[in-house]
Structure formats: C-alpha cells, structure tokens
PDB file of C-alpha atoms and ligand atoms in Angstrom:
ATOM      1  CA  UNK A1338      -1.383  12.593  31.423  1.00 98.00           C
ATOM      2  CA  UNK A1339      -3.735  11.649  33.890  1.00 98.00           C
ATOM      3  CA  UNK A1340      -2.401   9.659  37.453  1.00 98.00           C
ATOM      4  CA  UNK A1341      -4.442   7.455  39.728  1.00 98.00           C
ATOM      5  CA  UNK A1342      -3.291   6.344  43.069  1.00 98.00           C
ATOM      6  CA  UNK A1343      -6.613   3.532  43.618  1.00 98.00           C
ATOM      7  CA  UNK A1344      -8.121   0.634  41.645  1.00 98.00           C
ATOM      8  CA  UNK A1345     -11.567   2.569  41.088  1.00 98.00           C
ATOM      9  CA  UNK A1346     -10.208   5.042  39.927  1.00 98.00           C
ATOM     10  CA  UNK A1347      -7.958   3.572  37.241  1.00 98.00           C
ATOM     11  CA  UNK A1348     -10.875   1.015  36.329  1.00 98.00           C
ATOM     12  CA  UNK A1349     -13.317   3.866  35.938  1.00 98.00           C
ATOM     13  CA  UNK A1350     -10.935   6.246  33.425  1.00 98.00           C
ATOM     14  CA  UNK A1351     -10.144   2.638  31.607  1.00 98.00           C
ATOM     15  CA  UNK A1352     -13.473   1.896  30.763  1.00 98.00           C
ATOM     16  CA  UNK A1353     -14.295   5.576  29.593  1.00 98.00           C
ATOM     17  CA  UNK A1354     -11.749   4.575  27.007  1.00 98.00           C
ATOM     18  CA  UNK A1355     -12.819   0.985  26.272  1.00 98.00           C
ATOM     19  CA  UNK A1356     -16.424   2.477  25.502  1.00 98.00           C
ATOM     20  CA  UNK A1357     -14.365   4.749  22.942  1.00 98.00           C
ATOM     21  CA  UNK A1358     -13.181   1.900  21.392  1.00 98.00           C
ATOM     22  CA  UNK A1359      -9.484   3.010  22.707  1.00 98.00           C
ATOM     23  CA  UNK A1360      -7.262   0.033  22.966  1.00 98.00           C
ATOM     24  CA  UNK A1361      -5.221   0.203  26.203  1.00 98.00           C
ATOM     25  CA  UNK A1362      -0.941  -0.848  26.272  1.00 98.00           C
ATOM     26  CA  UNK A1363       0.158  -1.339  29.872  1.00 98.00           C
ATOM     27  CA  UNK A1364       3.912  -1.231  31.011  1.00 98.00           C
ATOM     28  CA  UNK A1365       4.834  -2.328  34.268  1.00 98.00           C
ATOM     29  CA  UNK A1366       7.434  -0.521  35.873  1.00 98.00           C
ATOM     30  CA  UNK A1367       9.506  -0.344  39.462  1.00 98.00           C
ATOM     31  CA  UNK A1368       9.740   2.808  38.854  1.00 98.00           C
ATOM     32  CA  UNK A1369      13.460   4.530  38.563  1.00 97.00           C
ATOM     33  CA  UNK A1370      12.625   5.384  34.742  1.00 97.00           C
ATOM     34  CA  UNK A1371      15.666   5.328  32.420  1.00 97.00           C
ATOM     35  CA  UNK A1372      15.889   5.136  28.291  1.00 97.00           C
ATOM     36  CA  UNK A1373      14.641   1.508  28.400  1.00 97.00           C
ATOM     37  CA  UNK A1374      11.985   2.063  30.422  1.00 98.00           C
ATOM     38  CA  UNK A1375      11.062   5.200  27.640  1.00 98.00           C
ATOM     39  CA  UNK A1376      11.293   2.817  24.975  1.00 97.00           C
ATOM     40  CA  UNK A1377       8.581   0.322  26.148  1.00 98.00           C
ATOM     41  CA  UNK A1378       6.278   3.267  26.638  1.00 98.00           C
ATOM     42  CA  UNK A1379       7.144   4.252  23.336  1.00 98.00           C
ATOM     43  CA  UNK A1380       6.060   1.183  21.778  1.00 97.00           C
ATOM     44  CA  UNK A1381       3.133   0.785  23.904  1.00 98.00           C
ATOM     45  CA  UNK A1382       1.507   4.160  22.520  1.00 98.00           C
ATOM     46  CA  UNK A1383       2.574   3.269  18.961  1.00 97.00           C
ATOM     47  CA  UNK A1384       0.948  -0.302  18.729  1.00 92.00           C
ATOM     48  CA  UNK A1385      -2.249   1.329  21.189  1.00 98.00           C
ATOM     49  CA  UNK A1386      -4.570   4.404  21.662  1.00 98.00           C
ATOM     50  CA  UNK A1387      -3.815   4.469  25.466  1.00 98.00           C
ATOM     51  CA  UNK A1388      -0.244   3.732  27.066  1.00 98.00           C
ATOM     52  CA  UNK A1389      -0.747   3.125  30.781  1.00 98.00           C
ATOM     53  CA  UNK A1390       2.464   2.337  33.103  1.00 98.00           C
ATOM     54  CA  UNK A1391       2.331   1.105  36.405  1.00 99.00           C
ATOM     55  CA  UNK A1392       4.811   2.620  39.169  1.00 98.00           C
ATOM     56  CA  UNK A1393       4.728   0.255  42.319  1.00 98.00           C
ATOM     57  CA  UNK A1394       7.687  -0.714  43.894  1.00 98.00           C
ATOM     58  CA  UNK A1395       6.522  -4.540  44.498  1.00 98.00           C
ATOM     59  CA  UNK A1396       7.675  -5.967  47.897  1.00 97.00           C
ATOM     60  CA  UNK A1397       6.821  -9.774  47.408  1.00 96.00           C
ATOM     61  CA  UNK A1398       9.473  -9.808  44.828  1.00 96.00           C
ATOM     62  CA  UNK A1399      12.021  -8.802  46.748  1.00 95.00           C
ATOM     63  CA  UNK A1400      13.775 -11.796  48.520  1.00 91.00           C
ATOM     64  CA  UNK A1401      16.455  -9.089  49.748  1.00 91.00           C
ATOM     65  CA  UNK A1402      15.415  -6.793  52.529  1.00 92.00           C
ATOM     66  CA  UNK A1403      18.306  -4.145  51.517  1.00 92.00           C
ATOM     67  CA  UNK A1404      17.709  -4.358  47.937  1.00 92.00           C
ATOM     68  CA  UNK A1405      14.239  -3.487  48.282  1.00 94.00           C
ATOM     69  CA  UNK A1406      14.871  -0.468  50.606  1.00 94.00           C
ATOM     70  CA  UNK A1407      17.804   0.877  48.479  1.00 91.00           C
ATOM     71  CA  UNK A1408      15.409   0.678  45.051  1.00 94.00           C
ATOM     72  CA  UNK A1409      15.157   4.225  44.651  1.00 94.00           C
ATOM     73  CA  UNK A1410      11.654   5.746  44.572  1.00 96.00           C
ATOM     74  CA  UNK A1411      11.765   8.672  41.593  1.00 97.00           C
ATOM     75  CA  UNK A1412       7.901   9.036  41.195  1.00 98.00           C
ATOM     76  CA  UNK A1413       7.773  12.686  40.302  1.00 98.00           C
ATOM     77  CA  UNK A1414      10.794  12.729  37.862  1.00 98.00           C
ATOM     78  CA  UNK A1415       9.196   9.154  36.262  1.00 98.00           C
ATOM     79  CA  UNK A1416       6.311  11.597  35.664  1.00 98.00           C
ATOM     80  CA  UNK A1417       8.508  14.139  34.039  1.00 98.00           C
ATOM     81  CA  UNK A1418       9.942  11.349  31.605  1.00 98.00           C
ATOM     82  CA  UNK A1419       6.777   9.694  31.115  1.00 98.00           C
ATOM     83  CA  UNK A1420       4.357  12.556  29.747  1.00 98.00           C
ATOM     84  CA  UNK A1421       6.579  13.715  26.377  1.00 97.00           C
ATOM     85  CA  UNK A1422       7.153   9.896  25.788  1.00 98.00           C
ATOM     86  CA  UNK A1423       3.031   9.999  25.420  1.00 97.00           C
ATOM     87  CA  UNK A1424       1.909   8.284  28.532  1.00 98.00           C
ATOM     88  CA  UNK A1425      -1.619   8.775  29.076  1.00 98.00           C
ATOM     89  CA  UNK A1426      -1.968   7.054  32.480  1.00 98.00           C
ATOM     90  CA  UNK A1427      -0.119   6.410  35.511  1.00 98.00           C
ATOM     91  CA  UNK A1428      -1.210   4.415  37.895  1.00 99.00           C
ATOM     92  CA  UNK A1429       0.761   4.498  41.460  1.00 98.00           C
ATOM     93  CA  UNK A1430      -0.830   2.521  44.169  1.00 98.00           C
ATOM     94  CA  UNK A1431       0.157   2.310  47.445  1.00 98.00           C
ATOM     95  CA  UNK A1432       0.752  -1.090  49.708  1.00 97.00           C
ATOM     96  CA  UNK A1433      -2.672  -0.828  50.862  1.00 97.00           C
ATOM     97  CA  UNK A1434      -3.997  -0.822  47.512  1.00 98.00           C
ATOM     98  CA  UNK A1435      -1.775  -3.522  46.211  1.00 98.00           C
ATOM     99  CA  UNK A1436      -2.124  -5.928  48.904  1.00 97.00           C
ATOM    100  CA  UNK A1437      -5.032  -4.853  50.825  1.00 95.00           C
ATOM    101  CA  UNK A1438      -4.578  -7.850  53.789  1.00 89.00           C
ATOM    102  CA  UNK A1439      -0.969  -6.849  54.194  1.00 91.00           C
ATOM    103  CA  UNK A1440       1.688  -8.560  52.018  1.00 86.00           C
ATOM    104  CA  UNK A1441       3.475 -10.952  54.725  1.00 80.00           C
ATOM    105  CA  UNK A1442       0.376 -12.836  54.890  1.00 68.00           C
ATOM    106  CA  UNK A1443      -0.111 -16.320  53.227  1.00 82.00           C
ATOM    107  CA  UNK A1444      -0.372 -14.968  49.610  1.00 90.00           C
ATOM    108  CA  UNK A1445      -1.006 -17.287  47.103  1.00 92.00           C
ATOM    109  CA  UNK A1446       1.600 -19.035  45.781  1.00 94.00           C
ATOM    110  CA  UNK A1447       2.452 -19.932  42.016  1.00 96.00           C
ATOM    111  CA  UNK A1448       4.366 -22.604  40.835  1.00 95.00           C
ATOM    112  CA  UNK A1449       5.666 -21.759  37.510  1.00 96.00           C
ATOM    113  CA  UNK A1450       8.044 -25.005  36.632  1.00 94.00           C
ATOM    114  CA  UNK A1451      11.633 -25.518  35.930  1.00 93.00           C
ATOM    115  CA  UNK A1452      11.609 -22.568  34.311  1.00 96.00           C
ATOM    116  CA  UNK A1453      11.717 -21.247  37.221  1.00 97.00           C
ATOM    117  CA  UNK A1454      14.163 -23.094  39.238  1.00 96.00           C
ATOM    118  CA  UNK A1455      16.990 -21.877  36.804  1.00 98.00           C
ATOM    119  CA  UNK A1456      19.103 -18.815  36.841  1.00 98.00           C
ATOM    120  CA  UNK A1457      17.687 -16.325  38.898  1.00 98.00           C
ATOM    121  CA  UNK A1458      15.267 -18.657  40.224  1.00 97.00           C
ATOM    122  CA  UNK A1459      18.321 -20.314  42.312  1.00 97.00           C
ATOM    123  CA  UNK A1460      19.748 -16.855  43.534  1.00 97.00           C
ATOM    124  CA  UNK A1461      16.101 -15.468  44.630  1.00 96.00           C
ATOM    125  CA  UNK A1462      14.006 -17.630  45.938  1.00 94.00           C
ATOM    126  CA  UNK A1463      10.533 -16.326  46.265  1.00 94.00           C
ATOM    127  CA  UNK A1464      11.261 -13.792  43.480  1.00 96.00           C
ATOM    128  CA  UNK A1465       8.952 -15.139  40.571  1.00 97.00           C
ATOM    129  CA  UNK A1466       6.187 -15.791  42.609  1.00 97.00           C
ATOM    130  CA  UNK A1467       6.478 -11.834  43.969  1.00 97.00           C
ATOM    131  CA  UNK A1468       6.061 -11.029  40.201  1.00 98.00           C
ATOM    132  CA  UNK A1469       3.708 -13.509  38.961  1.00 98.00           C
ATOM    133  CA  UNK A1470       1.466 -11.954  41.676  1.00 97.00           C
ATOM    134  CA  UNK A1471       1.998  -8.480  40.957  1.00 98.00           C
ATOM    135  CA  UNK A1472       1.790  -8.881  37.051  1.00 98.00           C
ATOM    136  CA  UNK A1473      -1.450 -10.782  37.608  1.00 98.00           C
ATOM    137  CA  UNK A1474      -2.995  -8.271  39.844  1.00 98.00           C
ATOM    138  CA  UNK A1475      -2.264  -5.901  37.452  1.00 98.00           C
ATOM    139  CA  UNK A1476      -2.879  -7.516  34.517  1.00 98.00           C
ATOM    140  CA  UNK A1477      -6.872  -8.146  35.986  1.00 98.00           C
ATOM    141  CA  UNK A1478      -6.694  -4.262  37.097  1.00 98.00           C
ATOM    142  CA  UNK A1479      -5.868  -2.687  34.039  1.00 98.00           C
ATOM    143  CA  UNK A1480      -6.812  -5.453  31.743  1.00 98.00           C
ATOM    144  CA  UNK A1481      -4.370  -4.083  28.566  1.00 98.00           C
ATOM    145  CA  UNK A1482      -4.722  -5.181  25.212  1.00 98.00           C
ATOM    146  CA  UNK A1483      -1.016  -5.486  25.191  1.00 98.00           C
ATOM    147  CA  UNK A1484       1.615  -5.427  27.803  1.00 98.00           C
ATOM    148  CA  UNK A1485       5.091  -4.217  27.338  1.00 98.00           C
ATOM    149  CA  UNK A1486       8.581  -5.833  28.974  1.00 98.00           C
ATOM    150  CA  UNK A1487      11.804  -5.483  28.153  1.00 97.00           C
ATOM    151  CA  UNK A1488      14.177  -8.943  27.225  1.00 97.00           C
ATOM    152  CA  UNK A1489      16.802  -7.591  29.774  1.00 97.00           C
ATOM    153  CA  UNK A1490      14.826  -9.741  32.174  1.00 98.00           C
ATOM    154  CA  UNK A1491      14.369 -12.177  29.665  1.00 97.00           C
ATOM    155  CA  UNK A1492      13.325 -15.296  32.436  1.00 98.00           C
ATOM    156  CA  UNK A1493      10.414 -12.777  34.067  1.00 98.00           C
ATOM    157  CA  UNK A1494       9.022 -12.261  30.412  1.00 98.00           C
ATOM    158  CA  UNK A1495       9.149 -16.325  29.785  1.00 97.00           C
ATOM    159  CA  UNK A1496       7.545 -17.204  33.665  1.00 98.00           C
ATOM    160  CA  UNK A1497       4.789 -14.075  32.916  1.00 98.00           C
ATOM    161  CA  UNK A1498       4.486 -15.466  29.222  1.00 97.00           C
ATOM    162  CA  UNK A1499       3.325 -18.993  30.776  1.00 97.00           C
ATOM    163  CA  UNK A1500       1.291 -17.233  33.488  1.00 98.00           C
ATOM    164  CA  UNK A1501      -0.713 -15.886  30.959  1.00 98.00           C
ATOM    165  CA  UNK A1502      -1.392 -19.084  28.757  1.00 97.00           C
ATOM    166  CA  UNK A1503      -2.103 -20.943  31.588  1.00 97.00           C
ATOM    167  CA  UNK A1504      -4.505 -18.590  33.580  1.00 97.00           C
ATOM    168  CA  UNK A1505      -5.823 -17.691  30.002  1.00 98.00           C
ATOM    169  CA  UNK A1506      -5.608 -13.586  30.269  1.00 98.00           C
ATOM    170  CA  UNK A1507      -6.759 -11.750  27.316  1.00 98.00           C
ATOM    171  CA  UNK A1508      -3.126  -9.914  26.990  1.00 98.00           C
ATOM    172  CA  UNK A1509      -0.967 -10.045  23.763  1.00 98.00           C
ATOM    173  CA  UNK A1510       2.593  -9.914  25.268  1.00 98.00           C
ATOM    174  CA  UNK A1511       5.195  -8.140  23.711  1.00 97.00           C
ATOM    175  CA  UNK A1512       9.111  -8.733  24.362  1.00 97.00           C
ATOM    176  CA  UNK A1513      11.076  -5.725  23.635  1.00 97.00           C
ATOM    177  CA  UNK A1514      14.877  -5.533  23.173  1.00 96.00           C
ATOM    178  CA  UNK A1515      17.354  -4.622  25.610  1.00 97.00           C
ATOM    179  CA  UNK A1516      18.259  -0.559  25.682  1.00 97.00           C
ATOM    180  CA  UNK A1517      22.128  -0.384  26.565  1.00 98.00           C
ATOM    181  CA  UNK A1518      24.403   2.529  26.919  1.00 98.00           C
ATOM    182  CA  UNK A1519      26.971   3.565  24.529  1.00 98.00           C
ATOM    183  CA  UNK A1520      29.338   1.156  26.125  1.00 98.00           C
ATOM    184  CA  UNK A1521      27.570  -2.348  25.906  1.00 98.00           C
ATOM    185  CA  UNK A1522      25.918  -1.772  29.858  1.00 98.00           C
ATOM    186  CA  UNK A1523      22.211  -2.450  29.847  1.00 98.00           C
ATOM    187  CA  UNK A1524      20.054  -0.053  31.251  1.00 98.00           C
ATOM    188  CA  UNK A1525      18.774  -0.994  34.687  1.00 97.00           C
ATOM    189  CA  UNK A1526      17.543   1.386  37.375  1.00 94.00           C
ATOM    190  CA  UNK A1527      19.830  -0.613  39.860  1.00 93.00           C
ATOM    191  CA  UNK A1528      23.120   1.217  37.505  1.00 96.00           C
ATOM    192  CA  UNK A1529      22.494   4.008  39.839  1.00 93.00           C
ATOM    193  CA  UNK A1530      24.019   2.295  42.883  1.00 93.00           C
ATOM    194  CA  UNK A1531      27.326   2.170  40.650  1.00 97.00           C
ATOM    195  CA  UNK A1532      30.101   3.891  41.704  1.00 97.00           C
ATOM    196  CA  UNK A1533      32.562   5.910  38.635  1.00 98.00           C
ATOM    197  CA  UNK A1534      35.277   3.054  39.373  1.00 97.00           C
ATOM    198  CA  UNK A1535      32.676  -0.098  38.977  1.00 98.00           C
ATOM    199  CA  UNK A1536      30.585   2.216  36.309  1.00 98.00           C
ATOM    200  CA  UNK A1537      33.937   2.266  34.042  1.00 98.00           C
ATOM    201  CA  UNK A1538      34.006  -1.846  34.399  1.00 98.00           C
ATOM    202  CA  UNK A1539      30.352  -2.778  34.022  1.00 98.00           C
ATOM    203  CA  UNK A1540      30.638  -3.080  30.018  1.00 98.00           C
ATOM    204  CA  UNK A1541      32.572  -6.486  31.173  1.00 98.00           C
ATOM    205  CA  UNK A1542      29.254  -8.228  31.126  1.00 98.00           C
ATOM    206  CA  UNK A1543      28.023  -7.130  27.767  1.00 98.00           C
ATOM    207  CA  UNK A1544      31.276  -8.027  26.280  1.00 98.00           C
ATOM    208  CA  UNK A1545      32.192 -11.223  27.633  1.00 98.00           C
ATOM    209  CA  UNK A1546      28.082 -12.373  26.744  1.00 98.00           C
ATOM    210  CA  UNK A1547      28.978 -11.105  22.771  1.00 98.00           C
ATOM    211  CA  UNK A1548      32.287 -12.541  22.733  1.00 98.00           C
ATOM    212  CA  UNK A1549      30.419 -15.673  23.601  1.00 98.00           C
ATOM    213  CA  UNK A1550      28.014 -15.820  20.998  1.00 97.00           C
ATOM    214  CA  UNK A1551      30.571 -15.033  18.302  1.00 96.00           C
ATOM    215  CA  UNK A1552      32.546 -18.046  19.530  1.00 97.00           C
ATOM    216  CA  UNK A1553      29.615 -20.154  19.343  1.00 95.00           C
ATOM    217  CA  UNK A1554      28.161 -19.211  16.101  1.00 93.00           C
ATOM    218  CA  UNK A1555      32.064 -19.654  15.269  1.00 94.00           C
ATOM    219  CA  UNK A1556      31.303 -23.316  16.282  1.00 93.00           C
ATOM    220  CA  UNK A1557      33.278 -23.538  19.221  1.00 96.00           C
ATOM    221  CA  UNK A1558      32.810 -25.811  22.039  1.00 96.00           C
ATOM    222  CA  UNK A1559      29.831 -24.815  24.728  1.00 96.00           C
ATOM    223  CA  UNK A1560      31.526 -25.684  27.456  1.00 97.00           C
ATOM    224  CA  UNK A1561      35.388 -23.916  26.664  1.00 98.00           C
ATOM    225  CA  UNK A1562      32.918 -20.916  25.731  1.00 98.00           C
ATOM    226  CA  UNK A1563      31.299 -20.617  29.025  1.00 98.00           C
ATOM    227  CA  UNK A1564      33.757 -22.135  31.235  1.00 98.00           C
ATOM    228  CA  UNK A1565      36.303 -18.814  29.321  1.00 98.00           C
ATOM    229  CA  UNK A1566      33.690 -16.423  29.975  1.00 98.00           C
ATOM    230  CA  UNK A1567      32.805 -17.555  33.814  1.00 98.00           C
ATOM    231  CA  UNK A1568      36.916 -17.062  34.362  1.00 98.00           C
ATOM    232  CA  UNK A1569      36.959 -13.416  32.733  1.00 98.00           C
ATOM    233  CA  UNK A1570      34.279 -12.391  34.775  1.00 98.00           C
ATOM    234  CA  UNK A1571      35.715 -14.078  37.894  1.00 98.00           C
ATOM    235  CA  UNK A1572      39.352 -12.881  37.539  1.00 98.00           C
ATOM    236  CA  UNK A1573      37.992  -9.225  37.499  1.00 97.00           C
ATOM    237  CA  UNK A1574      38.204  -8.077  41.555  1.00 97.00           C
ATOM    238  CA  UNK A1575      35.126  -6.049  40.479  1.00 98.00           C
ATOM    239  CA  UNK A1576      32.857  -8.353  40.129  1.00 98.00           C
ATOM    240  CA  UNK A1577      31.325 -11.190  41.701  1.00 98.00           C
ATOM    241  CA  UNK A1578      30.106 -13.430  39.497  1.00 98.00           C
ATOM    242  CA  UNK A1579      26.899 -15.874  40.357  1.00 98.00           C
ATOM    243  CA  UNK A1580      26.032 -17.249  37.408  1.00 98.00           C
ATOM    244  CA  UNK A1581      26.820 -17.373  33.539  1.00 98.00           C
ATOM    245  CA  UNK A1582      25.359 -19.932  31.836  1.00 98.00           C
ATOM    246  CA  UNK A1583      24.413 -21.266  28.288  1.00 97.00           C
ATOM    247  CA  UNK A1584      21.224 -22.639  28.001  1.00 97.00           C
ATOM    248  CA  UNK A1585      18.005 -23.941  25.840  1.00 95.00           C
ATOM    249  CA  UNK A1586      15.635 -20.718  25.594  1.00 93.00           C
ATOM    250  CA  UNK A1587      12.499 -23.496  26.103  1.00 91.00           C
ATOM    251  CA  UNK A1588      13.233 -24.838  29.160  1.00 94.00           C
ATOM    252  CA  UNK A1589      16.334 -22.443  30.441  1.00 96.00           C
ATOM    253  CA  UNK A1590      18.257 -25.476  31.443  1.00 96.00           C
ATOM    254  CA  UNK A1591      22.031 -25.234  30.361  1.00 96.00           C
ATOM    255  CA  UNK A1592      23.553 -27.015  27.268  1.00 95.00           C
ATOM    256  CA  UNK A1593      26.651 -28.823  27.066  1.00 92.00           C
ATOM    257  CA  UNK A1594      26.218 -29.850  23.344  1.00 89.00           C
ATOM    258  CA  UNK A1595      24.544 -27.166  20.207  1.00 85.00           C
ATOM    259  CA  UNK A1596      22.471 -28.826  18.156  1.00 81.00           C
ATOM    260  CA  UNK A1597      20.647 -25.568  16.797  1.00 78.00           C
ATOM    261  CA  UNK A1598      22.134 -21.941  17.406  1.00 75.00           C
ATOM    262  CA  UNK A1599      18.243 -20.121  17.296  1.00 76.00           C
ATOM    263  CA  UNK A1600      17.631 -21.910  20.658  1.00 88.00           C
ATOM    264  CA  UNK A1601      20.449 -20.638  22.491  1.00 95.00           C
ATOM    265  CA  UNK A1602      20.202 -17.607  25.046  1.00 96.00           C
ATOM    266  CA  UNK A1603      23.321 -16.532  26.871  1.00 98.00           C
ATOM    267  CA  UNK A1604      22.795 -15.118  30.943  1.00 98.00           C
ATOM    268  CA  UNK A1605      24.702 -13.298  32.949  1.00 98.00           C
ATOM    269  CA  UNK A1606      24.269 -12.227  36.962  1.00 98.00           C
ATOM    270  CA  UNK A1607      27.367 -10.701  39.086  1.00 98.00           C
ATOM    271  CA  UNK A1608      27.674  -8.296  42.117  1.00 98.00           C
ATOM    272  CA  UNK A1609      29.474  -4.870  40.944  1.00 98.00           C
ATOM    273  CA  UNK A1610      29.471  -3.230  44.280  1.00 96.00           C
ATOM    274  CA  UNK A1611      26.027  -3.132  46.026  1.00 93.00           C
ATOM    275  CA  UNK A1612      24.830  -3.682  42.407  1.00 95.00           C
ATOM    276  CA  UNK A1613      23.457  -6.868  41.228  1.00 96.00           C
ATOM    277  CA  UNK A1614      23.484  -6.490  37.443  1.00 98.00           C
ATOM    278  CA  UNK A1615      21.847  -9.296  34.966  1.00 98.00           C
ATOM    279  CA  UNK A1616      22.303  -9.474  31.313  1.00 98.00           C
ATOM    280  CA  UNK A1617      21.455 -11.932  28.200  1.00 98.00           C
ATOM    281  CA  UNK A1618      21.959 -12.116  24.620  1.00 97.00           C
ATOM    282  CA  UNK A1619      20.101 -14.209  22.130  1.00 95.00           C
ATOM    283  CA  UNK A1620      22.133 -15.804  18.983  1.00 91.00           C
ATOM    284  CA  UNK A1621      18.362 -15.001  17.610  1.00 81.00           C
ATOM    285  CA  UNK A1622      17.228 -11.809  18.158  1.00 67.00           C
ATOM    286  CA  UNK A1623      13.486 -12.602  17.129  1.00 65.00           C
ATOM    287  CA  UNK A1624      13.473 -15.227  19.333  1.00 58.00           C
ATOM    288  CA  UNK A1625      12.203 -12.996  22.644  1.00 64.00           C
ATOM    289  CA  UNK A1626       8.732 -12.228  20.635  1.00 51.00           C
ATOM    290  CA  UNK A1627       8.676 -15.937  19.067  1.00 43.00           C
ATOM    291  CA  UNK A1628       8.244 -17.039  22.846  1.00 41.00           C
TER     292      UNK A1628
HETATM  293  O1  PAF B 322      10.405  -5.851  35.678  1.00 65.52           O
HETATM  294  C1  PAF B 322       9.941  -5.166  36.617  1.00 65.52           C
HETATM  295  O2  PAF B 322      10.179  -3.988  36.738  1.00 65.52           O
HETATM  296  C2  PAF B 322       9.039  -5.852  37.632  1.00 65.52           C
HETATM  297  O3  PAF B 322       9.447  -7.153  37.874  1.00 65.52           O
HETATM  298  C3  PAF B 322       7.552  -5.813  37.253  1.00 65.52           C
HETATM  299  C4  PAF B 322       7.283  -6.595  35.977  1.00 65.52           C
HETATM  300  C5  PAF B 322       7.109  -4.373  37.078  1.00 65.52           C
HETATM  301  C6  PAF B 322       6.709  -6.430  38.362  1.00 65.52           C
HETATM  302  O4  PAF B 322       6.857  -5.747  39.565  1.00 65.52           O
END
C-alpha cells in the first residue's frame, strides 16, 4: 500500500496504472475508519484493479467550528485497517494541498437545488457546498472509474450524484448500504464521542426509523407514523431530536400522503451528547443505487 501526501504524486502513480490498463475505485473518507468505512474499500477493490481512499479531514464542510476540531484524526491506525482490506493507495493531503489559496477565501460556490435545502441542508448551512467542493476536487485528482459512499449519508450521495450529471464527470457512482452494529446503531466515526450511558440508548434511532417503515408498509397513516416517531425520540432526555421526517427520495421533500412505498426514505438527525448522529432507512433497499 503505497501513500501520497501531494497531487503529483498521486497523479503520477495513477497514471502508471491507467497505462496498465488498471481501473482505479476511489473512496472518500474523513478519516476515523470503522467497519463501514472497511466495507466500501472492500467493494471498491472487488468491482476495480486499484482501490484508492482519500483521508482529508475537509474544513469547508464543516459549518461547526467544534465539530470540526473534535473529528478525531486516526491517520496511522486508518492505515493499519486499510492495507489487509486491500487498499492500494492512500492519498492524505494537507490544507495547503487541498485548498492551495487558503480555504476562507471566496471559494466557489455550488448551488445544488431543493435537494439541498432539506434535512441536513436546514441544520448546516454551507455543508453541501463544503462537500460538493471537496468531492469535485477529488474526483478531477484521482479521476476513479468508480467512487464508493455509503447510504448512511444518503442526501450527500443524492447532491454528489447530481454534481456529477451535471458537471458531466466520467465516475460511475456506487451507493453502498449502511454498516450498523449488532444493536441497530450505524457506524459513524462521530460514535466515538458517545459516552457508555448515551452508547446503551443510541439503537433508539435505528428502531424508531424500522418501526416506521413497518407501520407504513402496514398502511398506516404518514403523518400518525412520523408525528409517533418524532415523540419517542423527543420524550427520551437523551436525545435531542432535530429532525425526523418522511419524505419523496426524488426531491427529499416530506410526504403527507403515500401514493407508492419504493419512493419513500425515512431520516433521522438528533444530538446524543456532543454527538450528532443521522440515520435513514429505505422501504426499497435498491433504491440508493437506482438513484
Ligand atoms: O462522507 C464523508 O466522509 C465526506 O463528506 C466526504 C465525502 C469524504 C467529503 O469530505
């Protein structure tokens, strides 16, 4: 497993390989490796000759000072978790690298749609913006065959998915399904900022999203369903909820009225602690790759 810390170098090793006829899977990562981080790497050296993941710790995403300097930084154990899941590259830039005239400068700025205005988009403003410049930059720096995410943040996969039809990049995209531990919790590299007393309650989310979606495919009413799972959320002292909502996996705008079940997606986002946790579940679970 080979790491680069600059652009010339990663562009130099990637086009040894392209001239080997080596097709290239790229994962972007924060960092913070867990299982579901393994798993896109995984499938990004199955479907490809080359699985490349990207460490970088991207500030302009961040609309929360704290949050970005509590995201832990792990690069050396990443590396230890990345080489026997058959990484080949690494690349881990620095600020200077990334965002060469300083990244609290005018930077470009994307307008991805409603899509974008929904869910997280009202909670952190600036945030898909941050990642629709990152993901491009990286995107035209590595320039993958494929590129790997994981559903858990199902809205960044939809925003990067339009990003990439309408600036045309050559990438197949590929969704992959959310990793959870043995208690319904998805995997996020924020879980570490759990303590054991809000780790023991953090299954809530998981359970109150499936109880939802076996009420609705039950044919329930949307809005008892979400207005029962908002209040179970709410009446927990652990959490503070910000949003759960029901919505139309197209345009992410919430539904008061089902018409068809394979367009529903179910989100989730609540404080546990210091933790801001996000979930989702899909009544169709090959709806993430139809997108
Ligand atoms: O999902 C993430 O970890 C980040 O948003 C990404 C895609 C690596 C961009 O910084």
């Amino acid at each position: 497993m080979q790491i680069c810390n600059t652009i010339p170098a990663l562009r130099q090793l990637l086009d040894e390989y392209r001239k080997k006829g080596k097709s290239i899977g790229l994962v972007p990562t924060m960092g913070a490796l867990h299982s579901g981080h393994i798993s896109l790497i995984e499938k990004a050296k199955s479907g490809n000759d080359v699985a490349v993941c990207s460490i970088y710790i991207n500030p302009t995403q961040f609309n929360n000072q704290e949050d970005f300097e509590m995201y832990p930084q792990t690069v050396e154990k990443d590396c230890e978790l990345l080489k026997p899941a058959g990484c080949d590259v690494v690349f881990v830039p620095s600020h200077e690298e990334m965002y060469p005239g300083g990244f609290h400068n005018d930077l470009t700025k994307l307008d991805f749609g409603s899509i974008s205005e929904e869910l997280e988009g009202k909670f952190r403003p600036g945030h898909f913006n941050g990642v629709g410049i990152v993901v491009s930059k990286l995107l035209n720096i590595v320039n993958p065959d494929k590129a790997f995410f994981g559903q858990k943040d199902l809205q960044q996969f939809l925003i990067i998915n339009k990003l990439v039809k309408d600036f045309s990049f050559g990438v197949e995209l590929v969704c992959c399904p959310i990793i959870r531990e043995k208690d319904g919790l998805a995997m996020s590299s924020r879980n570490s900022r759990l303590s054991q007393e809000e780790r023991n309650e953090a299954s809530l989310l998981f359970k109150v999203l499936s109880q939802a979606k076996e009420k609705l495919i039950f044919g329930e009413d949307v809005n008892v369903v979400g207005n029962e799972a908002k209040e179970k959320i709410a009446s927990n002292k652990f959490f503070k909820l910000e949003y759960f909502e029901i919505v139309d996996i197209k345009s992410l705008k919430p539904i008061h009225q089902i018409k068809g079940l394979e367009d529903i997606a179910l989100f989730v986002s609540a404080y546990l602690g210091k933790a801001r946790l996000i979930d989702n579940i899909l009544i169709n679970a090959t709806k993430c790759s139809d997108n």
